[in-house]
Each structure stands twice: as C-alpha cells, then as structure tokens.
C-alpha cells in the first residue's frame, strides 16, 4: 500500500529525495524524508529508506543534527 509512494520519494523527478536515486541499478530504493524544526539553529534532517523497494532486505535510518532537510540526509543512507 505504501511501497509505491515511498518509491516515488526517491525515484520520481518530483520526489523529495530524488538526489539519492540509485542510477544504474536494476532495483530501486524507497524511503521517506523528514525535517525536525530546531528553535536553536538549523533544522535537523531525517531519512528512513529500504532496498530493494519491491522486496526489502535492507532498512536504514539516519538523523543529522543541523542537517537542514531530509533530502540531504537521504544521500548518506543511499551510500551505505
């Protein structure tokens, strides 16, 4: 039910984590970005992703303090 929209977050041209797409791979990654407001400075960035999107075997999550946006954090999860 959620697999298709979460795949779009990473693989759609309009997805918030489109910069973390796995180019040249037969299978796709999926995930969800997030941003946590920080009243004391830059916002925190979050991303939870799984691979492959069609039959997940790997799940990873990252939180970067002062990371600004989940879209920037998604690249770290992609590189795992």
PDB file of C-alpha atoms in Angstrom:
ATOM      1  CA  UNK A   1       0.000   0.000   0.000  1.00  0.00           C
ATOM      2  CA  UNK A   2       2.783   2.463   0.854  1.00  0.00           C
ATOM      3  CA  UNK A   3       5.525   0.916  -1.238  1.00  0.00           C
ATOM      4  CA  UNK A   4       4.643   2.808  -4.432  1.00  0.00           C
ATOM      5  CA  UNK A   5       4.522   6.312  -2.893  1.00  0.00           C
ATOM      6  CA  UNK A   6       7.720   5.670  -0.894  1.00  0.00           C
ATOM      7  CA  UNK A   7       9.445   4.511  -4.078  1.00  0.00           C
ATOM      8  CA  UNK A   8       8.356   7.782  -5.688  1.00  0.00           C
ATOM      9  CA  UNK A   9      10.013   9.826  -2.924  1.00  0.00           C
ATOM     10  CA  UNK A  10      13.390   8.604  -4.220  1.00  0.00           C
ATOM     11  CA  UNK A  11      12.740   7.826  -7.892  1.00  0.00           C
ATOM     12  CA  UNK A  12      10.212  10.401  -9.103  1.00  0.00           C
ATOM     13  CA  UNK A  13      11.552  13.596 -10.722  1.00  0.00           C
ATOM     14  CA  UNK A  14       9.484  15.488  -8.119  1.00  0.00           C
ATOM     15  CA  UNK A  15      10.409  13.283  -5.130  1.00  0.00           C
ATOM     16  CA  UNK A  16      11.895  14.988  -2.083  1.00  0.00           C
ATOM     17  CA  UNK A  17      14.818  12.502  -2.059  1.00  0.00           C
ATOM     18  CA  UNK A  18      15.326  12.382  -5.837  1.00  0.00           C
ATOM     19  CA  UNK A  19      19.001  13.293  -5.403  1.00  0.00           C
ATOM     20  CA  UNK A  20      19.599   9.948  -3.691  1.00  0.00           C
ATOM     21  CA  UNK A  21      18.349   7.804  -6.578  1.00  0.00           C
ATOM     22  CA  UNK A  22      20.456   4.733  -7.382  1.00  0.00           C
ATOM     23  CA  UNK A  23      21.392   5.361 -11.015  1.00  0.00           C
ATOM     24  CA  UNK A  24      22.475   2.327 -12.997  1.00  0.00           C
ATOM     25  CA  UNK A  25      20.899  -0.152 -10.593  1.00  0.00           C
ATOM     26  CA  UNK A  26      18.248  -2.569 -11.778  1.00  0.00           C
ATOM     27  CA  UNK A  27      16.349  -2.304  -8.475  1.00  0.00           C
ATOM     28  CA  UNK A  28      15.122   0.818  -6.698  1.00  0.00           C
ATOM     29  CA  UNK A  29      15.463   2.249  -3.215  1.00  0.00           C
ATOM     30  CA  UNK A  30      12.436   3.699  -1.403  1.00  0.00           C
ATOM     31  CA  UNK A  31      12.075   5.890   1.661  1.00  0.00           C
ATOM     32  CA  UNK A  32      10.719   8.914   3.463  1.00  0.00           C
ATOM     33  CA  UNK A  33      12.350  12.235   4.222  1.00  0.00           C
ATOM     34  CA  UNK A  34      11.670  14.331   7.285  1.00  0.00           C
ATOM     35  CA  UNK A  35      12.652  17.628   8.847  1.00  0.00           C
ATOM     36  CA  UNK A  36      12.587  18.431  12.545  1.00  0.00           C
ATOM     37  CA  UNK A  37      12.435  22.100  13.437  1.00  0.00           C
ATOM     38  CA  UNK A  38      15.125  23.329  15.782  1.00  0.00           C
ATOM     39  CA  UNK A  39      14.412  26.598  17.623  1.00  0.00           C
ATOM     40  CA  UNK A  40      18.124  26.960  18.463  1.00  0.00           C
ATOM     41  CA  UNK A  41      19.642  26.747  14.973  1.00  0.00           C
ATOM     42  CA  UNK A  42      19.442  24.880  11.692  1.00  0.00           C
ATOM     43  CA  UNK A  43      16.726  22.240  11.379  1.00  0.00           C
ATOM     44  CA  UNK A  44      17.541  18.536  11.700  1.00  0.00           C
ATOM     45  CA  UNK A  45      17.263  16.224   8.671  1.00  0.00           C
ATOM     46  CA  UNK A  46      15.894  12.673   8.767  1.00  0.00           C
ATOM     47  CA  UNK A  47      15.566   9.831   6.277  1.00  0.00           C
ATOM     48  CA  UNK A  48      14.361   6.241   6.545  1.00  0.00           C
ATOM     49  CA  UNK A  49      14.965   4.063   3.497  1.00  0.00           C
ATOM     50  CA  UNK A  50      14.767   0.468   2.344  1.00  0.00           C
ATOM     51  CA  UNK A  51      16.238  -1.540  -0.528  1.00  0.00           C
ATOM     52  CA  UNK A  52      15.197  -3.058  -2.781  1.00  0.00           C
ATOM     53  CA  UNK A  53      11.842  -1.337  -2.875  1.00  0.00           C
ATOM     54  CA  UNK A  54       9.984  -4.342  -4.266  1.00  0.00           C
ATOM     55  CA  UNK A  55      11.318  -6.902  -1.734  1.00  0.00           C
ATOM     56  CA  UNK A  56      13.138  -5.077   1.089  1.00  0.00           C
ATOM     57  CA  UNK A  57      16.229  -6.748   2.524  1.00  0.00           C
ATOM     58  CA  UNK A  58      17.978  -3.687   3.969  1.00  0.00           C
ATOM     59  CA  UNK A  59      16.492  -0.904   6.097  1.00  0.00           C
ATOM     60  CA  UNK A  60      18.481   2.134   7.181  1.00  0.00           C
ATOM     61  CA  UNK A  61      17.691   5.336   9.019  1.00  0.00           C
ATOM     62  CA  UNK A  62      19.698   8.495   9.555  1.00  0.00           C
ATOM     63  CA  UNK A  63      19.259  11.645  11.600  1.00  0.00           C
ATOM     64  CA  UNK A  64      21.683  14.520  11.084  1.00  0.00           C
ATOM     65  CA  UNK A  65      21.554  17.306  13.630  1.00  0.00           C
ATOM     66  CA  UNK A  66      21.519  20.663  11.859  1.00  0.00           C
ATOM     67  CA  UNK A  67      21.258  18.683   8.575  1.00  0.00           C
ATOM     68  CA  UNK A  68      18.622  21.154   7.314  1.00  0.00           C
ATOM     69  CA  UNK A  69      16.437  18.730   5.296  1.00  0.00           C
ATOM     70  CA  UNK A  70      15.725  15.037   4.905  1.00  0.00           C
ATOM     71  CA  UNK A  71      16.641  15.299   1.229  1.00  0.00           C
ATOM     72  CA  UNK A  72      20.279  15.967   2.116  1.00  0.00           C
ATOM     73  CA  UNK A  73      20.349  13.128   4.659  1.00  0.00           C
ATOM     74  CA  UNK A  74      18.933  10.627   2.123  1.00  0.00           C
ATOM     75  CA  UNK A  75      22.242  10.670   0.246  1.00  0.00           C
ATOM     76  CA  UNK A  76      24.034   9.288   3.305  1.00  0.00           C
ATOM     77  CA  UNK A  77      21.618   6.357   3.509  1.00  0.00           C
ATOM     78  CA  UNK A  78      21.996   5.723  -0.227  1.00  0.00           C
ATOM     79  CA  UNK A  79      25.770   5.454   0.145  1.00  0.00           C
ATOM     80  CA  UNK A  80      25.585   2.800   2.890  1.00  0.00           C
TER      81      UNK A  80
END
